[in-house]
PDB file of C-alpha atoms in Angstrom:
ATOM      1  CA  UNK A   1       7.110-102.872 -49.466  1.00 60.00           C
ATOM      2  CA  UNK A   2      10.037-101.468 -51.503  1.00 72.00           C
ATOM      3  CA  UNK A   3       8.215 -98.716 -53.387  1.00 74.00           C
ATOM      4  CA  UNK A   4      10.651 -98.824 -56.454  1.00 77.00           C
ATOM      5  CA  UNK A   5      11.108-102.564 -56.754  1.00 82.00           C
ATOM      6  CA  UNK A   6       7.988-104.403 -55.065  1.00 82.00           C
ATOM      7  CA  UNK A   7       9.882-107.699 -55.150  1.00 81.00           C
ATOM      8  CA  UNK A   8      12.427-106.573 -52.782  1.00 83.00           C
ATOM      9  CA  UNK A   9      12.225-105.769 -48.983  1.00 78.00           C
ATOM     10  CA  UNK A  10      12.316-102.455 -47.661  1.00 80.00           C
ATOM     11  CA  UNK A  11      15.673-101.012 -46.902  1.00 79.00           C
ATOM     12  CA  UNK A  12      15.156-101.100 -43.234  1.00 75.00           C
ATOM     13  CA  UNK A  13      14.176-104.808 -43.309  1.00 76.00           C
ATOM     14  CA  UNK A  14      16.755-105.959 -45.741  1.00 77.00           C
ATOM     15  CA  UNK A  15      18.822-108.850 -44.380  1.00 71.00           C
ATOM     16  CA  UNK A  16      21.839-106.921 -44.818  1.00 70.00           C
ATOM     17  CA  UNK A  17      20.558-104.363 -42.340  1.00 72.00           C
ATOM     18  CA  UNK A  18      19.282-106.579 -39.570  1.00 69.00           C
ATOM     19  CA  UNK A  19      22.404-108.474 -38.749  1.00 60.00           C
ATOM     20  CA  UNK A  20      21.965-111.284 -41.227  1.00 54.00           C
ATOM     21  CA  UNK A  21      25.273-113.253 -42.157  1.00 54.00           C
ATOM     22  CA  UNK A  22      25.374-113.363 -45.775  1.00 52.00           C
ATOM     23  CA  UNK A  23      26.869-116.508 -47.467  1.00 53.00           C
ATOM     24  CA  UNK A  24      27.508-117.027 -51.230  1.00 47.00           C
ATOM     25  CA  UNK A  25      27.332-120.399 -53.028  1.00 48.00           C
ATOM     26  CA  UNK A  26      26.899-122.039 -49.834  1.00 51.00           C
ATOM     27  CA  UNK A  27      30.277-120.828 -48.274  1.00 57.00           C
ATOM     28  CA  UNK A  28      31.675-117.835 -46.432  1.00 58.00           C
ATOM     29  CA  UNK A  29      32.608-114.575 -48.247  1.00 56.00           C
ATOM     30  CA  UNK A  30      36.382-113.785 -48.550  1.00 63.00           C
ATOM     31  CA  UNK A  31      37.712-111.438 -45.831  1.00 66.00           C
ATOM     32  CA  UNK A  32      37.764-108.576 -48.486  1.00 60.00           C
ATOM     33  CA  UNK A  33      34.138-109.126 -49.727  1.00 59.00           C
ATOM     34  CA  UNK A  34      33.095-109.592 -46.081  1.00 59.00           C
ATOM     35  CA  UNK A  35      34.465-106.460 -45.040  1.00 62.00           C
ATOM     36  CA  UNK A  36      32.624-104.632 -48.074  1.00 58.00           C
ATOM     37  CA  UNK A  37      29.500-106.383 -47.228  1.00 58.00           C
ATOM     38  CA  UNK A  38      29.728-105.559 -43.515  1.00 60.00           C
ATOM     39  CA  UNK A  39      30.409-101.958 -44.203  1.00 66.00           C
ATOM     40  CA  UNK A  40      27.451-101.886 -46.867  1.00 77.00           C
ATOM     41  CA  UNK A  41      29.904-100.505 -49.660  1.00 83.00           C
ATOM     42  CA  UNK A  42      29.074-101.118 -53.136  1.00 86.00           C
ATOM     43  CA  UNK A  43      31.466 -99.861 -55.914  1.00 87.00           C
ATOM     44  CA  UNK A  44      29.307 -99.111 -58.681  1.00 90.00           C
ATOM     45  CA  UNK A  45      29.837 -96.304 -61.247  1.00 91.00           C
ATOM     46  CA  UNK A  46      26.167 -95.944 -62.170  1.00 93.00           C
ATOM     47  CA  UNK A  47      25.842 -92.285 -63.211  1.00 94.00           C
ATOM     48  CA  UNK A  48      28.062 -92.377 -66.394  1.00 86.00           C
ATOM     49  CA  UNK A  49      27.397 -92.747 -70.051  1.00 85.00           C
ATOM     50  CA  UNK A  50      23.746 -92.444 -71.169  1.00 87.00           C
ATOM     51  CA  UNK A  51      22.207 -93.334 -67.887  1.00 91.00           C
ATOM     52  CA  UNK A  52      20.042 -95.788 -69.534  1.00 91.00           C
ATOM     53  CA  UNK A  53      21.053 -98.435 -66.903  1.00 92.00           C
ATOM     54  CA  UNK A  54      20.548 -96.376 -63.736  1.00 94.00           C
ATOM     55  CA  UNK A  55      17.251 -98.069 -62.624  1.00 93.00           C
ATOM     56  CA  UNK A  56      19.107-101.652 -63.034  1.00 92.00           C
ATOM     57  CA  UNK A  57      21.970-100.338 -60.957  1.00 93.00           C
ATOM     58  CA  UNK A  58      19.565 -98.941 -58.436  1.00 93.00           C
ATOM     59  CA  UNK A  59      18.045-102.381 -58.393  1.00 92.00           C
ATOM     60  CA  UNK A  60      21.474-103.722 -57.587  1.00 90.00           C
ATOM     61  CA  UNK A  61      21.976-101.209 -54.802  1.00 90.00           C
ATOM     62  CA  UNK A  62      18.744-102.047 -53.099  1.00 90.00           C
ATOM     63  CA  UNK A  63      19.216-105.824 -53.719  1.00 87.00           C
ATOM     64  CA  UNK A  64      22.555-105.904 -51.820  1.00 83.00           C
ATOM     65  CA  UNK A  65      21.415-103.582 -48.944  1.00 84.00           C
ATOM     66  CA  UNK A  66      24.156-101.138 -49.724  1.00 87.00           C
ATOM     67  CA  UNK A  67      24.420 -97.976 -47.823  1.00 86.00           C
ATOM     68  CA  UNK A  68      27.433 -96.365 -49.614  1.00 87.00           C
ATOM     69  CA  UNK A  69      27.819 -96.323 -53.436  1.00 92.00           C
ATOM     70  CA  UNK A  70      31.419 -95.700 -53.980  1.00 89.00           C
ATOM     71  CA  UNK A  71      32.458 -94.140 -57.229  1.00 90.00           C
ATOM     72  CA  UNK A  72      28.835 -93.594 -58.290  1.00 94.00           C
ATOM     73  CA  UNK A  73      30.115 -91.017 -60.758  1.00 93.00           C
ATOM     74  CA  UNK A  74      33.731 -90.578 -61.860  1.00 90.00           C
ATOM     75  CA  UNK A  75      33.598 -87.649 -64.618  1.00 88.00           C
ATOM     76  CA  UNK A  76      36.697 -87.185 -66.519  1.00 78.00           C
ATOM     77  CA  UNK A  77      36.009 -83.602 -67.977  1.00 76.00           C
ATOM     78  CA  UNK A  78      33.566 -80.731 -67.297  1.00 78.00           C
ATOM     79  CA  UNK A  79      31.714 -78.700 -69.862  1.00 80.00           C
ATOM     80  CA  UNK A  80      28.603 -76.564 -70.183  1.00 81.00           C
ATOM     81  CA  UNK A  81      26.487 -79.881 -70.726  1.00 83.00           C
ATOM     82  CA  UNK A  82      27.406 -81.116 -67.184  1.00 87.00           C
ATOM     83  CA  UNK A  83      25.062 -78.961 -65.048  1.00 86.00           C
ATOM     84  CA  UNK A  84      21.982 -79.896 -67.290  1.00 87.00           C
ATOM     85  CA  UNK A  85      22.894 -83.561 -67.189  1.00 91.00           C
ATOM     86  CA  UNK A  86      23.055 -83.405 -63.262  1.00 94.00           C
ATOM     87  CA  UNK A  87      19.547 -82.419 -63.203  1.00 93.00           C
ATOM     88  CA  UNK A  88      18.836 -86.013 -64.409  1.00 94.00           C
ATOM     89  CA  UNK A  89      21.294 -87.537 -62.123  1.00 96.00           C
ATOM     90  CA  UNK A  90      19.739 -85.518 -59.130  1.00 96.00           C
ATOM     91  CA  UNK A  91      16.260 -86.976 -60.153  1.00 96.00           C
ATOM     92  CA  UNK A  92      17.563 -90.621 -59.672  1.00 96.00           C
ATOM     93  CA  UNK A  93      19.458 -89.838 -56.604  1.00 96.00           C
ATOM     94  CA  UNK A  94      16.377 -88.166 -55.013  1.00 95.00           C
ATOM     95  CA  UNK A  95      14.306 -90.865 -56.059  1.00 93.00           C
ATOM     96  CA  UNK A  96      16.685 -93.292 -54.186  1.00 93.00           C
ATOM     97  CA  UNK A  97      16.740 -91.120 -51.249  1.00 92.00           C
ATOM     98  CA  UNK A  98      12.942 -90.940 -50.926  1.00 90.00           C
ATOM     99  CA  UNK A  99      13.022 -94.630 -50.138  1.00 88.00           C
ATOM    100  CA  UNK A 100      16.375 -94.842 -48.165  1.00 88.00           C
ATOM    101  CA  UNK A 101      17.568 -91.500 -46.932  1.00 86.00           C
ATOM    102  CA  UNK A 102      20.562 -93.145 -45.386  1.00 83.00           C
ATOM    103  CA  UNK A 103      22.056 -93.960 -48.791  1.00 89.00           C
ATOM    104  CA  UNK A 104      25.292 -92.295 -49.582  1.00 89.00           C
ATOM    105  CA  UNK A 105      26.455 -91.727 -53.272  1.00 94.00           C
ATOM    106  CA  UNK A 106      30.224 -90.869 -53.885  1.00 93.00           C
ATOM    107  CA  UNK A 107      31.670 -89.115 -56.662  1.00 93.00           C
ATOM    108  CA  UNK A 108      35.455 -89.360 -57.721  1.00 92.00           C
ATOM    109  CA  UNK A 109      36.670 -85.873 -58.827  1.00 91.00           C
ATOM    110  CA  UNK A 110      40.126 -85.308 -60.654  1.00 87.00           C
ATOM    111  CA  UNK A 111      42.332 -82.688 -59.263  1.00 84.00           C
ATOM    112  CA  UNK A 112      43.423 -81.475 -62.451  1.00 85.00           C
ATOM    113  CA  UNK A 113      41.798 -78.828 -64.861  1.00 87.00           C
ATOM    114  CA  UNK A 114      40.892 -79.848 -68.372  1.00 85.00           C
ATOM    115  CA  UNK A 115      40.765 -77.781 -71.613  1.00 87.00           C
ATOM    116  CA  UNK A 116      37.142 -77.874 -71.460  1.00 88.00           C
ATOM    117  CA  UNK A 117      37.253 -75.612 -68.451  1.00 89.00           C
ATOM    118  CA  UNK A 118      37.280 -72.704 -70.793  1.00 90.00           C
ATOM    119  CA  UNK A 119      33.724 -73.472 -71.723  1.00 90.00           C
ATOM    120  CA  UNK A 120      32.421 -73.105 -68.337  1.00 92.00           C
ATOM    121  CA  UNK A 121      31.588 -69.942 -66.395  1.00 94.00           C
ATOM    122  CA  UNK A 122      33.170 -69.434 -62.899  1.00 95.00           C
ATOM    123  CA  UNK A 123      30.127 -69.504 -60.674  1.00 95.00           C
ATOM    124  CA  UNK A 124      29.947 -66.303 -58.362  1.00 97.00           C
ATOM    125  CA  UNK A 125      29.912 -68.579 -55.179  1.00 95.00           C
ATOM    126  CA  UNK A 126      33.125 -70.142 -56.101  1.00 96.00           C
ATOM    127  CA  UNK A 127      34.654 -66.582 -55.863  1.00 97.00           C
ATOM    128  CA  UNK A 128      32.839 -65.891 -52.711  1.00 96.00           C
ATOM    129  CA  UNK A 129      33.955 -69.019 -51.187  1.00 95.00           C
ATOM    130  CA  UNK A 130      37.626 -67.953 -51.066  1.00 95.00           C
ATOM    131  CA  UNK A 131      36.972 -64.253 -50.422  1.00 95.00           C
ATOM    132  CA  UNK A 132      37.738 -63.146 -54.063  1.00 96.00           C
ATOM    133  CA  UNK A 133      36.002 -60.475 -56.085  1.00 96.00           C
ATOM    134  CA  UNK A 134      33.170 -61.740 -58.324  1.00 96.00           C
ATOM    135  CA  UNK A 135      33.983 -61.759 -62.056  1.00 96.00           C
ATOM    136  CA  UNK A 136      31.907 -62.675 -65.041  1.00 96.00           C
ATOM    137  CA  UNK A 137      34.326 -64.881 -66.949  1.00 95.00           C
ATOM    138  CA  UNK A 138      35.017 -68.529 -67.905  1.00 94.00           C
ATOM    139  CA  UNK A 139      37.613 -70.707 -66.480  1.00 95.00           C
ATOM    140  CA  UNK A 140      41.086 -69.947 -67.736  1.00 94.00           C
ATOM    141  CA  UNK A 141      42.375 -73.516 -68.889  1.00 88.00           C
ATOM    142  CA  UNK A 142      45.834 -72.218 -69.730  1.00 91.00           C
ATOM    143  CA  UNK A 143      46.183 -71.238 -66.035  1.00 92.00           C
ATOM    144  CA  UNK A 144      45.763 -74.941 -65.112  1.00 87.00           C
ATOM    145  CA  UNK A 145      48.811 -74.504 -62.740  1.00 88.00           C
ATOM    146  CA  UNK A 146      47.782 -71.335 -61.182  1.00 94.00           C
ATOM    147  CA  UNK A 147      46.754 -72.026 -57.296  1.00 93.00           C
ATOM    148  CA  UNK A 148      43.786 -69.640 -57.510  1.00 94.00           C
ATOM    149  CA  UNK A 149      42.313 -70.754 -60.704  1.00 95.00           C
ATOM    150  CA  UNK A 150      42.565 -74.395 -59.466  1.00 93.00           C
ATOM    151  CA  UNK A 151      40.871 -73.815 -56.246  1.00 94.00           C
ATOM    152  CA  UNK A 152      38.042 -72.041 -58.101  1.00 95.00           C
ATOM    153  CA  UNK A 153      37.632 -74.997 -60.490  1.00 94.00           C
ATOM    154  CA  UNK A 154      37.945 -77.788 -57.759  1.00 93.00           C
ATOM    155  CA  UNK A 155      35.576 -76.054 -55.427  1.00 95.00           C
ATOM    156  CA  UNK A 156      32.913 -75.448 -58.247  1.00 94.00           C
ATOM    157  CA  UNK A 157      33.042 -78.977 -59.601  1.00 93.00           C
ATOM    158  CA  UNK A 158      32.636 -80.407 -56.121  1.00 94.00           C
ATOM    159  CA  UNK A 159      29.793 -78.049 -55.133  1.00 95.00           C
ATOM    160  CA  UNK A 160      27.981 -78.768 -58.372  1.00 94.00           C
ATOM    161  CA  UNK A 161      27.976 -82.623 -57.597  1.00 95.00           C
ATOM    162  CA  UNK A 162      27.094 -82.143 -53.793  1.00 95.00           C
ATOM    163  CA  UNK A 163      23.957 -80.057 -54.922  1.00 95.00           C
ATOM    164  CA  UNK A 164      23.187 -82.940 -57.280  1.00 96.00           C
ATOM    165  CA  UNK A 165      22.951 -85.330 -54.087  1.00 95.00           C
ATOM    166  CA  UNK A 166      26.381 -86.624 -53.767  1.00 95.00           C
ATOM    167  CA  UNK A 167      27.185 -86.598 -50.124  1.00 90.00           C
ATOM    168  CA  UNK A 168      30.481 -88.241 -50.419  1.00 90.00           C
ATOM    169  CA  UNK A 169      33.351 -86.328 -52.337  1.00 92.00           C
ATOM    170  CA  UNK A 170      36.682 -88.327 -53.459  1.00 91.00           C
ATOM    171  CA  UNK A 171      39.182 -86.053 -54.508  1.00 91.00           C
ATOM    172  CA  UNK A 172      42.517 -86.185 -56.107  1.00 88.00           C
ATOM    173  CA  UNK A 173      45.700 -86.360 -53.927  1.00 86.00           C
ATOM    174  CA  UNK A 174      46.875 -82.952 -55.086  1.00 87.00           C
ATOM    175  CA  UNK A 175      43.800 -81.042 -53.915  1.00 90.00           C
ATOM    176  CA  UNK A 176      44.767 -77.991 -51.954  1.00 90.00           C
ATOM    177  CA  UNK A 177      44.061 -78.329 -48.274  1.00 91.00           C
ATOM    178  CA  UNK A 178      42.149 -75.037 -48.385  1.00 93.00           C
ATOM    179  CA  UNK A 179      39.623 -76.480 -50.927  1.00 93.00           C
ATOM    180  CA  UNK A 180      39.226 -79.395 -48.767  1.00 92.00           C
ATOM    181  CA  UNK A 181      38.353 -77.296 -45.859  1.00 93.00           C
ATOM    182  CA  UNK A 182      35.910 -75.161 -47.676  1.00 94.00           C
ATOM    183  CA  UNK A 183      34.203 -78.339 -49.042  1.00 93.00           C
ATOM    184  CA  UNK A 184      33.887 -79.904 -45.619  1.00 90.00           C
ATOM    185  CA  UNK A 185      31.503 -76.867 -44.768  1.00 90.00           C
ATOM    186  CA  UNK A 186      29.094 -78.493 -47.163  1.00 89.00           C
ATOM    187  CA  UNK A 187      29.417 -82.017 -46.391  1.00 87.00           C
ATOM    188  CA  UNK A 188      31.706 -83.934 -43.845  1.00 78.00           C
ATOM    189  CA  UNK A 189      32.367 -86.862 -46.280  1.00 85.00           C
ATOM    190  CA  UNK A 190      35.343 -85.756 -48.018  1.00 88.00           C
ATOM    191  CA  UNK A 191      38.347 -88.235 -48.827  1.00 87.00           C
ATOM    192  CA  UNK A 192      41.760 -86.941 -50.194  1.00 86.00           C
ATOM    193  CA  UNK A 193      44.631 -89.370 -51.023  1.00 67.00           C
ATOM    194  CA  UNK A 194      47.361 -86.853 -49.905  1.00 37.00           C
ATOM    195  CA  UNK A 195      45.887 -86.636 -46.515  1.00 32.00           C
ATOM    196  CA  UNK A 196      46.186 -90.168 -45.649  1.00 31.00           C
ATOM    197  CA  UNK A 197      49.795 -90.440 -44.363  1.00 29.00           C
ATOM    198  CA  UNK A 198      49.394 -87.496 -41.981  1.00 30.00           C
ATOM    199  CA  UNK A 199      46.021 -88.068 -40.711  1.00 31.00           C
ATOM    200  CA  UNK A 200      45.535 -88.960 -36.980  1.00 34.00           C
ATOM    201  CA  UNK A 201      41.771 -89.244 -36.879  1.00 39.00           C
ATOM    202  CA  UNK A 202      40.629 -92.331 -38.958  1.00 37.00           C
ATOM    203  CA  UNK A 203      37.305 -90.284 -39.874  1.00 40.00           C
ATOM    204  CA  UNK A 204      39.464 -87.991 -41.767  1.00 41.00           C
ATOM    205  CA  UNK A 205      40.184 -90.285 -44.379  1.00 44.00           C
ATOM    206  CA  UNK A 206      38.154 -93.434 -43.938  1.00 49.00           C
ATOM    207  CA  UNK A 207      35.041 -93.050 -45.995  1.00 47.00           C
ATOM    208  CA  UNK A 208      33.055 -95.801 -44.311  1.00 51.00           C
ATOM    209  CA  UNK A 209      34.012 -94.398 -40.801  1.00 55.00           C
ATOM    210  CA  UNK A 210      32.638 -90.948 -42.041  1.00 53.00           C
ATOM    211  CA  UNK A 211      29.680 -92.519 -43.556  1.00 54.00           C
ATOM    212  CA  UNK A 212      28.702 -94.464 -40.368  1.00 56.00           C
ATOM    213  CA  UNK A 213      29.023 -91.064 -38.514  1.00 60.00           C
ATOM    214  CA  UNK A 214      26.851 -89.474 -41.148  1.00 56.00           C
ATOM    215  CA  UNK A 215      24.169 -92.218 -40.999  1.00 57.00           C
ATOM    216  CA  UNK A 216      24.072 -92.133 -37.208  1.00 60.00           C
ATOM    217  CA  UNK A 217      23.460 -88.123 -37.541  1.00 61.00           C
ATOM    218  CA  UNK A 218      20.733 -88.625 -39.878  1.00 59.00           C
ATOM    219  CA  UNK A 219      19.036 -91.380 -37.708  1.00 61.00           C
ATOM    220  CA  UNK A 220      19.102 -88.827 -34.880  1.00 65.00           C
ATOM    221  CA  UNK A 221      17.273 -86.260 -36.882  1.00 64.00           C
ATOM    222  CA  UNK A 222      14.527 -88.615 -38.044  1.00 58.00           C
TER     223      UNK A 222
END
């Protein structure tokens, strides 16, 4: 039984996860939709706004048998309110993972600083990640083009969302490589647009390939 939604099958027994060929309206899916179905990818920005529809969105996730929820969050700004809000988001993600630990939620983070950065304290772990002396201060929004300040900002944001349960990080094309490498130490599922052209290993830039690898690892650990 699906403990969240009793009328739905458990994730392990969902038709999408036991080799069932899905057809819609009596006919086959288009190649694009079939590829998304096969890869169990559902693009659903569910953790935005007032979060009132999260349970309906989770129902959709389990109804489709999805394993990867792409762009589950796509925050445009960051402020002191975000950490508190992510506590509620984490509650829902933990709830979903309690039923299907293989579910992967993706967050899309901009590679640009915003004026509201000045309202947020730089966490000590961000300084430590780059071997910098710890300071008690907020982000300096006026230094949005300063490489060091941007690295601190991007790492702090990504770490915050990773701690909230987002195992997949989709970053902007201008995210510094040093930041990407640091983030790979906390989750292997990191996608960056700027790396696509030079990547040789498809797992470097293909979220689905990385997700499959991540799922396989989780299955070994069970």
